[in-house]
XYZ file of N, CA, C and O in Angstrom:
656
model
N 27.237 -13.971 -27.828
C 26.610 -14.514 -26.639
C 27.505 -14.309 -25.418
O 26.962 -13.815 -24.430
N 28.819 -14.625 -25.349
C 29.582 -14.220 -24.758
C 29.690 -13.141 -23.644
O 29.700 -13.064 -22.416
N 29.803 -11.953 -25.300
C 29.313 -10.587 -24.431
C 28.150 -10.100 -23.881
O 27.887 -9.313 -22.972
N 27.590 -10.689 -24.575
C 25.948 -10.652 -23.706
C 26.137 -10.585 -21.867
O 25.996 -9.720 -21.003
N 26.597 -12.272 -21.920
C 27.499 -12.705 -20.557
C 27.895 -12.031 -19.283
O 27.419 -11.954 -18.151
N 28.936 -11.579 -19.896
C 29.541 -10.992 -19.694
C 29.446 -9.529 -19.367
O 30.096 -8.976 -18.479
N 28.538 -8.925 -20.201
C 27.547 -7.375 -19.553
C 26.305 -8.002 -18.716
O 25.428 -7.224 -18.341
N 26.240 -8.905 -18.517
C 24.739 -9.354 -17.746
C 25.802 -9.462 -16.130
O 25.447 -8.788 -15.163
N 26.820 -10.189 -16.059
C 27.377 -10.915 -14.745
C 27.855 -9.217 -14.408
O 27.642 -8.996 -13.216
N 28.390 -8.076 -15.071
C 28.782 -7.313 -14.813
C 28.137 -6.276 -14.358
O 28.612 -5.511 -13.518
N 27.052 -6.168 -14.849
C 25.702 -5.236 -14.241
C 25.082 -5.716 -13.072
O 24.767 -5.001 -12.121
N 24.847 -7.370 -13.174
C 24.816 -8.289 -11.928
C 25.622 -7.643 -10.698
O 25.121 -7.024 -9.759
N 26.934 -7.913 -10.902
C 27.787 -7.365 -9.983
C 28.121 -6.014 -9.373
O 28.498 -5.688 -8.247
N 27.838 -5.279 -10.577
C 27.896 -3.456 -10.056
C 26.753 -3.384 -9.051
O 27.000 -2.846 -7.971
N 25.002 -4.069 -9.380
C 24.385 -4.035 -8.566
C 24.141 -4.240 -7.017
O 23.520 -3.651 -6.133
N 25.105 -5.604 -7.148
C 25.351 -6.090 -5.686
C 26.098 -5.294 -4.966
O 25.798 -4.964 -3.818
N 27.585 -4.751 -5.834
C 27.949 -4.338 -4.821
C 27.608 -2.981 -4.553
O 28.059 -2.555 -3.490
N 26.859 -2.108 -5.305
C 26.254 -0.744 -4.469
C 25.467 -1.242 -3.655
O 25.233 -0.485 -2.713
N 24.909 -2.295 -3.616
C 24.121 -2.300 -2.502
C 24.435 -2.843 -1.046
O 23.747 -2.669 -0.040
N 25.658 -3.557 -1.162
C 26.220 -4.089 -0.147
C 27.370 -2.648 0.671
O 27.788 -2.494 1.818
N 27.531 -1.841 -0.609
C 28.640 -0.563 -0.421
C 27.304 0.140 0.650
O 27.582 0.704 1.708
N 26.137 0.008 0.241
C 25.052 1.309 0.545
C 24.994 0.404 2.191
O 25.363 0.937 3.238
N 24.508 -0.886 2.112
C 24.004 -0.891 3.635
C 25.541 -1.135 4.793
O 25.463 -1.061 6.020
N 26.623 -1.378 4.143
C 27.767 -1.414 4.706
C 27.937 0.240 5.838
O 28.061 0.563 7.019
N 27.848 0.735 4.712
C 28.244 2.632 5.006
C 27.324 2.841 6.003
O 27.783 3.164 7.098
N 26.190 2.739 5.891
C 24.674 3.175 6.981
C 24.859 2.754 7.888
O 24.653 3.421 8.901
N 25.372 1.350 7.976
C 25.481 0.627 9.505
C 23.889 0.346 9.855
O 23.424 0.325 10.994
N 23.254 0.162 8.793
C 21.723 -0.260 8.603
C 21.136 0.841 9.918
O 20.485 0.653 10.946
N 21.717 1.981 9.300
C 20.948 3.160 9.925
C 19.507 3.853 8.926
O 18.628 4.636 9.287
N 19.702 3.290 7.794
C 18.577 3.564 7.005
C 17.470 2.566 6.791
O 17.643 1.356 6.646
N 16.144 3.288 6.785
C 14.577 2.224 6.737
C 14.787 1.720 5.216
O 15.609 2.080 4.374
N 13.896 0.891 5.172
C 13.744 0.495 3.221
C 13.557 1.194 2.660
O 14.152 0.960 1.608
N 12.685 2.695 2.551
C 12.934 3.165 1.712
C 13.742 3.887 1.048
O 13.793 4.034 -0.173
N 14.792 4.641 2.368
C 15.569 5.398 1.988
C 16.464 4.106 1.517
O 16.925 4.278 0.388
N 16.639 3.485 1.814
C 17.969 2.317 1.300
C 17.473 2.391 -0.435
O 17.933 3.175 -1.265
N 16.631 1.554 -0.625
C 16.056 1.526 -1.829
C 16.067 2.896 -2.725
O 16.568 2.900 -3.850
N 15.499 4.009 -2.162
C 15.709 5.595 -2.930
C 16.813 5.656 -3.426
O 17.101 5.850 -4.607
N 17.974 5.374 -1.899
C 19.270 6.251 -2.635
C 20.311 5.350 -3.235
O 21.493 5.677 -3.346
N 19.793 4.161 -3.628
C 20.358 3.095 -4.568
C 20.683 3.527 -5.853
O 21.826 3.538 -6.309
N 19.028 4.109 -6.810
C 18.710 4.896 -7.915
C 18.569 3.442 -8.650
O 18.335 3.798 -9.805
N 18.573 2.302 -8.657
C 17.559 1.221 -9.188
C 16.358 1.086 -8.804
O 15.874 0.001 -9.125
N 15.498 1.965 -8.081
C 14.278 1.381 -7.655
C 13.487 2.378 -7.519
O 12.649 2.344 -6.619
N 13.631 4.099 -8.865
C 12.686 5.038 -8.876
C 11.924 4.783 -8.733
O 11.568 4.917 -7.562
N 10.874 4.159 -9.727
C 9.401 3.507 -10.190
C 8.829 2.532 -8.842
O 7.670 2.145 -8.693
N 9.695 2.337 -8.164
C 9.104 1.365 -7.078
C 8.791 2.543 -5.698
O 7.934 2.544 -4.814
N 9.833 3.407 -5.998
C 9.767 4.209 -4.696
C 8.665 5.299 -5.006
O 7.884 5.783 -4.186
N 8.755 5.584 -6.326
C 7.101 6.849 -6.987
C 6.007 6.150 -6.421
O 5.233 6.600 -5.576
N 5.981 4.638 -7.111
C 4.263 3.988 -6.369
C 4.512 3.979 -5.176
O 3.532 4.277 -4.493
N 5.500 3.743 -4.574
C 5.398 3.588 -2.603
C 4.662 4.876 -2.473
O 3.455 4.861 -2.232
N 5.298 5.950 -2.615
C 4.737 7.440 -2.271
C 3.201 7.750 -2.807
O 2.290 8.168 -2.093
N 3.092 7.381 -4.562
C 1.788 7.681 -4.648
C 0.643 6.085 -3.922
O -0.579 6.082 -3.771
N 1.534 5.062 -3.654
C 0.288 4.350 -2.513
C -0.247 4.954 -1.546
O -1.438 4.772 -1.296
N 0.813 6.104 -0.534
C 0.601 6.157 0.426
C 1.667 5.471 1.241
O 1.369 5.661 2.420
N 2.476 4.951 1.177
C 3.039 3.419 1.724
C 3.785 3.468 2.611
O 3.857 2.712 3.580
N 4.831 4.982 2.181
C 5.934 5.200 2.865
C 6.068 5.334 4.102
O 7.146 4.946 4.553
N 5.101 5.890 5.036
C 5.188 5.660 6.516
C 5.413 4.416 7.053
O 6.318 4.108 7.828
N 4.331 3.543 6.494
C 4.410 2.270 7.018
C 5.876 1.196 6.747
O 6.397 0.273 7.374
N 6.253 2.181 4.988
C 7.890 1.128 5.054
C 8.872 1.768 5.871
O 9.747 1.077 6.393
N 8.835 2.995 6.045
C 9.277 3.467 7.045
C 9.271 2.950 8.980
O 10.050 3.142 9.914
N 8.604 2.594 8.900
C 7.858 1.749 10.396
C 8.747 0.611 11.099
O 9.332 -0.363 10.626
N 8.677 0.897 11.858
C 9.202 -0.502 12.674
C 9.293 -1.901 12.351
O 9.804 -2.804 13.013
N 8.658 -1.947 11.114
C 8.721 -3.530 10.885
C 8.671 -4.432 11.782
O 7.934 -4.177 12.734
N 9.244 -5.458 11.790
C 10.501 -5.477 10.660
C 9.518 -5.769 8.966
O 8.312 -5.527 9.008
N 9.988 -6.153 7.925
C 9.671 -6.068 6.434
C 10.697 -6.706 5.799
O 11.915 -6.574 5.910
N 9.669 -7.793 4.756
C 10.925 -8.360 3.942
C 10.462 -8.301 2.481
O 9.962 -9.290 1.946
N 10.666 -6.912 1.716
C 10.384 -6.069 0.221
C 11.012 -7.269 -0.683
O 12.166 -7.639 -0.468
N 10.270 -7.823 -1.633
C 11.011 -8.124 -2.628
C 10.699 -7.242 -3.555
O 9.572 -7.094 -4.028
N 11.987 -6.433 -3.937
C 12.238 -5.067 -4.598
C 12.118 -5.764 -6.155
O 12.754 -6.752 -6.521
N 11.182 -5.027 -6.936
C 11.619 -4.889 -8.470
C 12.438 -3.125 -8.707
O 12.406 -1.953 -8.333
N 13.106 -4.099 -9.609
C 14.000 -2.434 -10.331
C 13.441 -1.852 -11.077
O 12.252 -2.125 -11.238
N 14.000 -0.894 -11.785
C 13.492 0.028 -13.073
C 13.265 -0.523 -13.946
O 12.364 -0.196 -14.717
N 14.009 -1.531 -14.099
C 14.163 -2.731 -15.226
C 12.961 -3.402 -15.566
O 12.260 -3.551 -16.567
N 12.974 -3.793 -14.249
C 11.626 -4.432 -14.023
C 10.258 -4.230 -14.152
O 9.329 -4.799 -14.724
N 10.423 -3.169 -13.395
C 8.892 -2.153 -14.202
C 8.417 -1.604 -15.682
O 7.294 -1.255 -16.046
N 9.744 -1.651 -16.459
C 9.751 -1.587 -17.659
C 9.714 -2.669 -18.288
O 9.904 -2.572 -19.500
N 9.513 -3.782 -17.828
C 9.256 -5.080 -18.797
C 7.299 -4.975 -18.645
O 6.527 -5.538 -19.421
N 6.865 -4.069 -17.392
C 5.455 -4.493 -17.979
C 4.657 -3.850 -19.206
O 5.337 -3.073 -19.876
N 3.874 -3.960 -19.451
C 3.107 -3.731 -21.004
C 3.238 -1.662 -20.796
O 3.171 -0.939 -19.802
N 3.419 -1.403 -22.120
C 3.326 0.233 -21.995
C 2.498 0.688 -21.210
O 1.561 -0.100 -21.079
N 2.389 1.614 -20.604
C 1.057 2.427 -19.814
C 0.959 2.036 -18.408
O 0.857 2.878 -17.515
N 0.997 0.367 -18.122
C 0.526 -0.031 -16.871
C 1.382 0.640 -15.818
O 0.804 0.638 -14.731
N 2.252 1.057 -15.799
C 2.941 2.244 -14.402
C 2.253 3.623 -14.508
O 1.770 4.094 -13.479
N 2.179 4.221 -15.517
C 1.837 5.635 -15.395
C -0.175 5.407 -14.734
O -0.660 6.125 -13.860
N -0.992 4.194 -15.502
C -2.424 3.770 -15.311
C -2.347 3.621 -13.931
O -3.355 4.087 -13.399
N -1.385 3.060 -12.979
C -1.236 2.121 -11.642
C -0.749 3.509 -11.061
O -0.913 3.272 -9.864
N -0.319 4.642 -11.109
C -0.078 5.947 -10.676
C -0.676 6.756 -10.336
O -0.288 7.565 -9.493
N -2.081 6.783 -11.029
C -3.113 7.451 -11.337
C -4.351 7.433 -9.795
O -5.112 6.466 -9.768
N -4.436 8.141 -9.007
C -5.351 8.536 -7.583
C -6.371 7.238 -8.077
O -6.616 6.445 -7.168
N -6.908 6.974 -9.231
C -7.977 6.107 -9.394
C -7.530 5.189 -9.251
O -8.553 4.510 -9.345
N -6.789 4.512 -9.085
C -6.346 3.148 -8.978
C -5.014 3.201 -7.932
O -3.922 3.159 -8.498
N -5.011 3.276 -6.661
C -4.616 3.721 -5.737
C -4.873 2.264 -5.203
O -3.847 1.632 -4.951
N -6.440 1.429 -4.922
C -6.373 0.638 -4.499
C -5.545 -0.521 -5.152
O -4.872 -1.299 -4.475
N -5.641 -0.579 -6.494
C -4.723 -1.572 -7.135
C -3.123 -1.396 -6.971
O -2.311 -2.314 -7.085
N -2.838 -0.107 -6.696
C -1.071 0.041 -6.604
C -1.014 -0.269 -5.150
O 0.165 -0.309 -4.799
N -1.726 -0.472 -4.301
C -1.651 -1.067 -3.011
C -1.557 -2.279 -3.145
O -0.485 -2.709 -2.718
N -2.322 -3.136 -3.619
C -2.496 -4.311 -3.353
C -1.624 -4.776 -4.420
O -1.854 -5.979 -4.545
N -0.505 -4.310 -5.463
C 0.607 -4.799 -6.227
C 1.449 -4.940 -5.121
O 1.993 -5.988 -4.774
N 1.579 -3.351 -4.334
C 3.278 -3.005 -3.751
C 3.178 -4.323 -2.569
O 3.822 -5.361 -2.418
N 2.071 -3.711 -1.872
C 1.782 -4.638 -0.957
C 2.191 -6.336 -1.038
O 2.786 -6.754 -0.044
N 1.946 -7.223 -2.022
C 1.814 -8.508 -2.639
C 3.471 -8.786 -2.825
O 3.914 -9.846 -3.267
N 4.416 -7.491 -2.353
C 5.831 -7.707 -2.408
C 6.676 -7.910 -1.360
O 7.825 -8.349 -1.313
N 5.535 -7.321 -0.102
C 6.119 -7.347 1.020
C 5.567 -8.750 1.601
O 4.566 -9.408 1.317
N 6.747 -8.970 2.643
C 5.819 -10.338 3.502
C 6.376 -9.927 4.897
O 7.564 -9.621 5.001
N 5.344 -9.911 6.219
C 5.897 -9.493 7.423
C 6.898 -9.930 7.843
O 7.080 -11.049 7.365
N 8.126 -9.459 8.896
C 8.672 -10.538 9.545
C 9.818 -9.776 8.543
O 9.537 -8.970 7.656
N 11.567 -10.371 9.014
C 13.161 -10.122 8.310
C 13.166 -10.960 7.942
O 13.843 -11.638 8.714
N 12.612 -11.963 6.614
C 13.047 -13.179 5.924
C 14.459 -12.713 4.964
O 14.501 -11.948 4.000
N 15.591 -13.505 5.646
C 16.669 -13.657 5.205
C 16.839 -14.603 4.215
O 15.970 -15.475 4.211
N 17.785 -14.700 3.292
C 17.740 -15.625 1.940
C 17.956 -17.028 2.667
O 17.761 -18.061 2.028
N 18.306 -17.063 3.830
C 18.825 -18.752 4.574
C 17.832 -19.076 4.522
O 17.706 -20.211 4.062
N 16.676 -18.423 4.891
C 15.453 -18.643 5.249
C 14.424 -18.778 4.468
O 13.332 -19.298 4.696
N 15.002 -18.073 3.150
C 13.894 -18.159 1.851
C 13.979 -19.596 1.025
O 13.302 -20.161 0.166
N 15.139 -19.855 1.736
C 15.720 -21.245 1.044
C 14.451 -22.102 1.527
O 13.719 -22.449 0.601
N 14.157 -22.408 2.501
C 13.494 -23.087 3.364
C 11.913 -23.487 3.292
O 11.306 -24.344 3.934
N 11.405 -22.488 2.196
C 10.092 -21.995 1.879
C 9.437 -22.628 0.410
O 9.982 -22.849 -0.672
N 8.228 -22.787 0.807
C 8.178 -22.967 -0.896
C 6.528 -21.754 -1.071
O 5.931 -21.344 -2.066
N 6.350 -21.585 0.133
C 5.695 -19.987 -0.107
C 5.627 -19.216 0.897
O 6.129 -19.809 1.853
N 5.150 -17.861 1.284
C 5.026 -16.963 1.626
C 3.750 -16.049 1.561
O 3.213 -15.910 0.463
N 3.158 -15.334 2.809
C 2.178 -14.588 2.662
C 2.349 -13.145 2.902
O 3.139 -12.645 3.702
N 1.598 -12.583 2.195
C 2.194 -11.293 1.509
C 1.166 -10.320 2.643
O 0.081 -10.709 3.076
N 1.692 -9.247 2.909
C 1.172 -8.515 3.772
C -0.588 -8.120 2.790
O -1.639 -8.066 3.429
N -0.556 -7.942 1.558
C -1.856 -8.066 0.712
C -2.946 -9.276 0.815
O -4.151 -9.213 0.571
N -2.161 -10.415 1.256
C -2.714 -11.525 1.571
C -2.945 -12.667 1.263
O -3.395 -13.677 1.803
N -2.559 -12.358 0.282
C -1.895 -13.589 -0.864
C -0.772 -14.181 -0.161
O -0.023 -13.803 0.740
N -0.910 -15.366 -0.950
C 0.672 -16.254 -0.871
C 1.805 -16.267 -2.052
O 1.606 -17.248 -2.770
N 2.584 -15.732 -2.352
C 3.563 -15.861 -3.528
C 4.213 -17.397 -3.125
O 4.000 -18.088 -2.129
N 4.979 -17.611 -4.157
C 5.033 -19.359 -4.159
C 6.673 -18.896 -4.352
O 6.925 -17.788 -4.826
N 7.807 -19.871 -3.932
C 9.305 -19.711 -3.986
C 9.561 -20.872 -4.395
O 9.263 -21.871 -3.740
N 10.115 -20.906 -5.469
C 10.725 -22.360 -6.233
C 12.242 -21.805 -6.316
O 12.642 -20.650 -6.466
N 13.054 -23.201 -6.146
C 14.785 -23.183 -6.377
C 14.658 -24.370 -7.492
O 14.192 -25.507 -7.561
N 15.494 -23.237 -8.502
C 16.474 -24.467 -9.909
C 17.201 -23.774 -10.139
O 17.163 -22.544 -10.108
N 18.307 -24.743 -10.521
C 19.223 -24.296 -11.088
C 19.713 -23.631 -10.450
O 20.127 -22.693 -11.130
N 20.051 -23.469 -9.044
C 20.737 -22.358 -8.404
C 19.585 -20.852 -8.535
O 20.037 -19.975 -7.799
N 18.853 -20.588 -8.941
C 17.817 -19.845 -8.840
C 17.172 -19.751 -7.943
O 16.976 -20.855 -7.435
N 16.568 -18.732 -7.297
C 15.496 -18.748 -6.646
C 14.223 -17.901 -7.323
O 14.314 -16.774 -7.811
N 13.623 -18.307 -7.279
C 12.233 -17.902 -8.099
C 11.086 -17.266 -7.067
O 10.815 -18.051 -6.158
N 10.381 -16.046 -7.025
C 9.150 -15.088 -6.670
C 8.055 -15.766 -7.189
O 8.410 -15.950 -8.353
N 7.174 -16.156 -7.095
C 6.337 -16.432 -8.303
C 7.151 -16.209 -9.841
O 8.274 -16.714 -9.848
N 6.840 -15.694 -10.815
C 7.810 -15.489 -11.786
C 8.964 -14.804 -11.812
O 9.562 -14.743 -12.886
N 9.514 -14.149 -10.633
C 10.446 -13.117 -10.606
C 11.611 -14.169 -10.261
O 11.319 -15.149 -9.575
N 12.941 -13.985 -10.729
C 14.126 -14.259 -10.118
C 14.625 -13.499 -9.136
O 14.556 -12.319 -9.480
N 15.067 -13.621 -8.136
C 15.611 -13.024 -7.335
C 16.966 -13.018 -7.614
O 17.586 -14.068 -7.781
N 17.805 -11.229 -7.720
C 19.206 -11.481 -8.470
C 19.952 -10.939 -7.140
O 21.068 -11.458 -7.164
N 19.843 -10.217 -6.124
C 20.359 -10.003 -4.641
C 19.412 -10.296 -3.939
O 18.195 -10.363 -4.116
N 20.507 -10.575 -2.600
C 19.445 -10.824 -1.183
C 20.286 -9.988 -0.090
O 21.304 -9.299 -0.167
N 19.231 -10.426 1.189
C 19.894 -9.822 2.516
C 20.333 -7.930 2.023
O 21.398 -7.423 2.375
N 19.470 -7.308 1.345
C 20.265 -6.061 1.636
C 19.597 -5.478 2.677
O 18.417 -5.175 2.504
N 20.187 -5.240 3.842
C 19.650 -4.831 5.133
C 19.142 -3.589 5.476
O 19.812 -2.660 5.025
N 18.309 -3.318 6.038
C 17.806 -2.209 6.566
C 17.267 -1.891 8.001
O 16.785 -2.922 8.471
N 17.194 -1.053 8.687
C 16.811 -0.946 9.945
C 15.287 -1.337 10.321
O 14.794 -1.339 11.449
N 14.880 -1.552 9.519
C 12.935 -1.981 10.176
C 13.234 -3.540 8.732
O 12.117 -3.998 8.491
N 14.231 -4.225 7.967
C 13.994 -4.942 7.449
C 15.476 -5.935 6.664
O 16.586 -6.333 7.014
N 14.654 -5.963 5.526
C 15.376 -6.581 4.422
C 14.867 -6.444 2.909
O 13.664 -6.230 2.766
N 15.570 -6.535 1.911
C 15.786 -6.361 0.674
C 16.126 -7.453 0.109
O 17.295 -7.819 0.233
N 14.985 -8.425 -0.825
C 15.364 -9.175 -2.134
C 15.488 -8.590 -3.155
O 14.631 -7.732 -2.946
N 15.882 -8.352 -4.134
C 16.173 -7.505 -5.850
C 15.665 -8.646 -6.272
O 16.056 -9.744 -5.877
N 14.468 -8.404 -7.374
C 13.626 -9.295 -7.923
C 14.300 -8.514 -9.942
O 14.953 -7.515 -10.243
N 13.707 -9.580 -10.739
C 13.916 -8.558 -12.034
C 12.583 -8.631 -12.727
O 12.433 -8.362 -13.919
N 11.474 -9.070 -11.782
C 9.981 -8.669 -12.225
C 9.326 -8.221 -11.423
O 9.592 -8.026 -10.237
N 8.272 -7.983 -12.070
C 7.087 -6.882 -10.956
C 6.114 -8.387 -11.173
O 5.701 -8.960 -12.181
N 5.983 -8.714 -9.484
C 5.145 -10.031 -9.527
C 3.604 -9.309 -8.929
O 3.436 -8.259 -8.309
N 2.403 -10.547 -9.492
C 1.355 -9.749 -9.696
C 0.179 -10.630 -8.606
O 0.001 -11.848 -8.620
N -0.538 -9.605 -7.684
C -1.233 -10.869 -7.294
C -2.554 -11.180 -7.775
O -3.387 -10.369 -8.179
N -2.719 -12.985 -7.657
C -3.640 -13.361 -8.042
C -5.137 -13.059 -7.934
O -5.951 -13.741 -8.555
């Protein structure tokens, strides 16, 4: 259990700090997506951005506050549902997932503190619960915050949250 621990706080930590190394270096000269691309935790998030369509708009002026799932993350859902959610036919549904992640506006983690929900540029409300030192997405934990970008911000979630 230990080591379990111990590779969890450590992968924890490699994560944070490429990402604090990545928006440090840019001087938050990069939009969300390129931040997110050239991380290399967030293929599967950045394939559906592109096959949504999305990327101009994360590209855009924002500002945008992504709560990012990882690779990780996308791989906890049931077999098939990424490659099915990829697919030109269901274009409207990989919109209204990616979408249901973003919420308008630079919500900073000071600020997420503050919340007990949020409305999602899809239109929904995701709900934010704190325990335990946690902060909670609807079911997602949030494991980084504040990674900055020039039209935004970056939460690292370790689920793909779904809207209702």
């Amino acid at each position: 259990m230990k080591t379990l621990l111990t590779r969890s706080f450590a992968a924890m930590a490699a994560l944070l700090l490429s990402f604090s190394a990545l928006a440090d270096h840019h001087g938050m000269k990069k939009d969300i997506v390129d931040v997110a691309a050239e991380n290399g935790s967030f293929t599967t998030l950045v394939a559906a951005v592109q096959a949504a369509g999305l990327v101009d708009t994360l590209k855009g002026d924002g500002p945008f506050t992504v709560f990012a799932p990882t690779d990780d993350a996308f791989a906890k859902l049931p077999e098939g549902t990424v490659e099915s959610l990829l697919q030109p036919e269901n274009k409207d549904k990989l919109v209204a997932l990616l979408t249901y992640h973003v919420v308008p506006g630079k919500v900073m983690a000071a600020d997420v503190m503050g919340l007990d929900k949020a409305t999602t540029v899809q239109g929904s409300d995701i709900m934010i619960t704190k325990s335990d030192g946690k902060v909670m997405v609807d079911n997602a934990t949030v494991v980084a915050t504040d990674v900055k970008a020039k039209n935004g911000v970056i939460h690292v979630i370790d689920t793909v949250i779904m809207p209702k």
